[in-house]
């Protein structure tokens, strides 16, 4: 796999594994979502490298949100490795903090959401596939 392929996400899937504010704990609902949506996506991409990126809402400083988002992604990878026996070497963990929001918290109505719903959408992890 070339260095360029390892750094470029070819396919992404917005699997919204949600977290409570300030939390890195996977709920039963989140585990079910990983099992039903993330696992088949990873299996369908053979031996490709997978990026799991963690995200936060805009509450808190970047100094708090970056490590929190990194830990959220790591918790998802840990679950995938332990529960599903995927090799840890296939995963790249990224922590975006609040820098890559799904919902614009300054204008949540544009997405038809309340501010609380918008923030919840941003407290997620996402999955991406690197070139195979």
PDB file of N, CA, C and O in Angstrom, residues 92-122:
ATOM      1  N   UNK A  92      -6.786   2.974  11.801  1.00  0.00           N
ATOM      2  CA  UNK A  92      -6.148   4.243  12.123  1.00  0.00           C
ATOM      3  C   UNK A  92      -7.163   5.029  12.943  1.00  0.00           C
ATOM      4  O   UNK A  92      -8.328   5.116  12.574  1.00  0.00           O
ATOM      5  N   UNK A  93      -6.732   5.580  14.057  1.00  0.00           N
ATOM      6  CA  UNK A  93      -7.607   6.343  14.937  1.00  0.00           C
ATOM      7  C   UNK A  93      -7.314   7.826  14.739  1.00  0.00           C
ATOM      8  O   UNK A  93      -6.157   8.238  14.747  1.00  0.00           O
ATOM      9  N   UNK A  94      -8.362   8.606  14.533  1.00  0.00           N
ATOM     10  CA  UNK A  94      -8.208  10.050  14.361  1.00  0.00           C
ATOM     11  C   UNK A  94      -9.143  10.776  15.312  1.00  0.00           C
ATOM     12  O   UNK A  94     -10.292  10.369  15.496  1.00  0.00           O
ATOM     13  N   UNK A  95      -8.639  11.833  15.905  1.00  0.00           N
ATOM     14  CA  UNK A  95      -9.463  12.679  16.772  1.00  0.00           C
ATOM     15  C   UNK A  95      -9.600  14.053  16.165  1.00  0.00           C
ATOM     16  O   UNK A  95      -8.619  14.768  16.026  1.00  0.00           O
ATOM     17  N   UNK A  96     -10.816  14.397  15.757  1.00  0.00           N
ATOM     18  CA  UNK A  96     -11.053  15.678  15.094  1.00  0.00           C
ATOM     19  C   UNK A  96     -11.506  16.786  16.041  1.00  0.00           C
ATOM     20  O   UNK A  96     -11.623  17.933  15.625  1.00  0.00           O
ATOM     21  N   UNK A  97     -11.807  16.451  17.284  1.00  0.00           N
ATOM     22  CA  UNK A  97     -12.381  17.457  18.172  1.00  0.00           C
ATOM     23  C   UNK A  97     -13.684  17.956  17.577  1.00  0.00           C
ATOM     24  O   UNK A  97     -14.495  17.178  17.080  1.00  0.00           O
ATOM     25  N   UNK A  98     -13.869  19.260  17.565  1.00  0.00           N
ATOM     26  CA  UNK A  98     -15.089  19.836  16.995  1.00  0.00           C
ATOM     27  C   UNK A  98     -14.840  20.426  15.606  1.00  0.00           C
ATOM     28  O   UNK A  98     -15.676  21.154  15.076  1.00  0.00           O
ATOM     29  N   UNK A  99     -13.697  20.076  14.977  1.00  0.00           N
ATOM     30  CA  UNK A  99     -13.304  20.708  13.713  1.00  0.00           C
ATOM     31  C   UNK A  99     -14.036  20.185  12.475  1.00  0.00           C
ATOM     32  O   UNK A  99     -13.984  20.809  11.423  1.00  0.00           O
ATOM     33  N   UNK A 100     -14.722  19.035  12.579  1.00  0.00           N
ATOM     34  CA  UNK A 100     -15.424  18.470  11.414  1.00  0.00           C
ATOM     35  C   UNK A 100     -16.873  18.133  11.783  1.00  0.00           C
ATOM     36  O   UNK A 100     -17.274  16.974  11.788  1.00  0.00           O
ATOM     37  N   UNK A 101     -17.663  19.159  12.073  1.00  0.00           N
ATOM     38  CA  UNK A 101     -19.041  18.902  12.501  1.00  0.00           C
ATOM     39  C   UNK A 101     -19.927  18.382  11.371  1.00  0.00           C
ATOM     40  O   UNK A 101     -19.736  18.738  10.216  1.00  0.00           O
ATOM     41  N   UNK A 102     -20.877  17.536  11.732  1.00  0.00           N
ATOM     42  CA  UNK A 102     -21.898  17.080  10.787  1.00  0.00           C
ATOM     43  C   UNK A 102     -22.980  18.154  10.695  1.00  0.00           C
ATOM     44  O   UNK A 102     -23.518  18.424   9.642  1.00  0.00           O
ATOM     45  N   UNK A 103     -23.272  18.755  11.834  1.00  0.00           N
ATOM     46  CA  UNK A 103     -24.331  19.748  11.941  1.00  0.00           C
ATOM     47  C   UNK A 103     -23.723  21.090  12.350  1.00  0.00           C
ATOM     48  O   UNK A 103     -22.865  21.133  13.229  1.00  0.00           O
ATOM     49  N   UNK A 104     -24.171  22.165  11.733  1.00  0.00           N
ATOM     50  CA  UNK A 104     -23.693  23.499  12.061  1.00  0.00           C
ATOM     51  C   UNK A 104     -24.402  23.987  13.325  1.00  0.00           C
ATOM     52  O   UNK A 104     -25.579  24.346  13.277  1.00  0.00           O
ATOM     53  N   UNK A 105     -23.694  24.003  14.434  1.00  0.00           N
ATOM     54  CA  UNK A 105     -24.302  24.375  15.707  1.00  0.00           C
ATOM     55  C   UNK A 105     -24.720  25.843  15.751  1.00  0.00           C
ATOM     56  O   UNK A 105     -25.554  26.226  16.564  1.00  0.00           O
ATOM     57  N   UNK A 106     -24.182  26.669  14.854  1.00  0.00           N
ATOM     58  CA  UNK A 106     -24.591  28.072  14.787  1.00  0.00           C
ATOM     59  C   UNK A 106     -25.953  28.214  14.106  1.00  0.00           C
ATOM     60  O   UNK A 106     -26.631  29.223  14.267  1.00  0.00           O
ATOM     61  N   UNK A 107     -26.344  27.180  13.342  1.00  0.00           N
ATOM     62  CA  UNK A 107     -27.623  27.221  12.629  1.00  0.00           C
ATOM     63  C   UNK A 107     -28.224  25.816  12.535  1.00  0.00           C
ATOM     64  O   UNK A 107     -28.370  25.273  11.446  1.00  0.00           O
ATOM     65  N   UNK A 108     -28.564  25.199  13.673  1.00  0.00           N
ATOM     66  CA  UNK A 108     -29.072  23.821  13.643  1.00  0.00           C
ATOM     67  C   UNK A 108     -30.398  23.682  12.896  1.00  0.00           C
ATOM     68  O   UNK A 108     -30.704  22.634  12.347  1.00  0.00           O
ATOM     69  N   UNK A 109     -31.173  24.754  12.847  1.00  0.00           N
ATOM     70  CA  UNK A 109     -32.458  24.724  12.142  1.00  0.00           C
ATOM     71  C   UNK A 109     -32.305  24.419  10.662  1.00  0.00           C
ATOM     72  O   UNK A 109     -33.212  23.865  10.041  1.00  0.00           O
ATOM     73  N   UNK A 110     -31.143  24.743  10.095  1.00  0.00           N
ATOM     74  CA  UNK A 110     -30.897  24.456   8.671  1.00  0.00           C
ATOM     75  C   UNK A 110     -30.948  22.950   8.410  1.00  0.00           C
ATOM     76  O   UNK A 110     -31.278  22.512   7.315  1.00  0.00           O
ATOM     77  N   UNK A 111     -30.631  22.164   9.431  1.00  0.00           N
ATOM     78  CA  UNK A 111     -30.688  20.705   9.326  1.00  0.00           C
ATOM     79  C   UNK A 111     -31.971  20.153   9.941  1.00  0.00           C
ATOM     80  O   UNK A 111     -32.125  18.945  10.097  1.00  0.00           O
ATOM     81  N   UNK A 112     -32.876  21.068  10.337  1.00  0.00           N
ATOM     82  CA  UNK A 112     -34.143  20.640  10.932  1.00  0.00           C
ATOM     83  C   UNK A 112     -33.989  20.073  12.329  1.00  0.00           C
ATOM     84  O   UNK A 112     -34.780  19.243  12.765  1.00  0.00           O
ATOM     85  N   UNK A 113     -32.958  20.519  13.042  1.00  0.00           N
ATOM     86  CA  UNK A 113     -32.670  19.989  14.374  1.00  0.00           C
ATOM     87  C   UNK A 113     -32.686  21.094  15.416  1.00  0.00           C
ATOM     88  O   UNK A 113     -32.437  22.258  15.105  1.00  0.00           O
ATOM     89  N   UNK A 114     -32.919  20.701  16.660  1.00  0.00           N
ATOM     90  CA  UNK A 114     -32.732  21.630  17.777  1.00  0.00           C
ATOM     91  C   UNK A 114     -31.230  21.703  18.048  1.00  0.00           C
ATOM     92  O   UNK A 114     -30.461  20.864  17.566  1.00  0.00           O
ATOM     93  N   UNK A 115     -30.807  22.665  18.844  1.00  0.00           N
ATOM     94  CA  UNK A 115     -29.383  22.783  19.172  1.00  0.00           C
ATOM     95  C   UNK A 115     -28.883  21.529  19.889  1.00  0.00           C
ATOM     96  O   UNK A 115     -27.806  21.020  19.579  1.00  0.00           O
ATOM     97  N   UNK A 116     -29.673  20.988  20.829  1.00  0.00           N
ATOM     98  CA  UNK A 116     -29.265  19.770  21.532  1.00  0.00           C
ATOM     99  C   UNK A 116     -29.126  18.589  20.572  1.00  0.00           C
ATOM    100  O   UNK A 116     -28.177  17.803  20.674  1.00  0.00           O
ATOM    101  N   UNK A 117     -30.064  18.452  19.627  1.00  0.00           N
ATOM    102  CA  UNK A 117     -29.994  17.361  18.630  1.00  0.00           C
ATOM    103  C   UNK A 117     -28.774  17.541  17.738  1.00  0.00           C
ATOM    104  O   UNK A 117     -28.081  16.573  17.404  1.00  0.00           O
ATOM    105  N   UNK A 118     -28.502  18.780  17.367  1.00  0.00           N
ATOM    106  CA  UNK A 118     -27.348  19.088  16.521  1.00  0.00           C
ATOM    107  C   UNK A 118     -26.048  18.718  17.235  1.00  0.00           C
ATOM    108  O   UNK A 118     -25.168  18.077  16.657  1.00  0.00           O
ATOM    109  N   UNK A 119     -25.933  19.099  18.497  1.00  0.00           N
ATOM    110  CA  UNK A 119     -24.729  18.763  19.267  1.00  0.00           C
ATOM    111  C   UNK A 119     -24.568  17.251  19.391  1.00  0.00           C
ATOM    112  O   UNK A 119     -23.460  16.730  19.294  1.00  0.00           O
ATOM    113  N   UNK A 120     -25.681  16.535  19.569  1.00  0.00           N
ATOM    114  CA  UNK A 120     -25.625  15.070  19.664  1.00  0.00           C
ATOM    115  C   UNK A 120     -25.110  14.468  18.362  1.00  0.00           C
ATOM    116  O   UNK A 120     -24.339  13.501  18.374  1.00  0.00           O
ATOM    117  N   UNK A 121     -25.524  15.031  17.220  1.00  0.00           N
ATOM    118  CA  UNK A 121     -25.031  14.547  15.922  1.00  0.00           C
ATOM    119  C   UNK A 121     -23.516  14.722  15.803  1.00  0.00           C
ATOM    120  O   UNK A 121     -22.841  13.931  15.154  1.00  0.00           O
ATOM    121  N   UNK A 122     -22.995  15.753  16.415  1.00  0.00           N
ATOM    122  CA  UNK A 122     -21.561  16.037  16.331  1.00  0.00           C
ATOM    123  C   UNK A 122     -20.726  15.216  17.307  1.00  0.00           C
ATOM    124  O   UNK A 122     -19.514  15.112  17.136  1.00  0.00           O
TER     125      UNK A 122
END
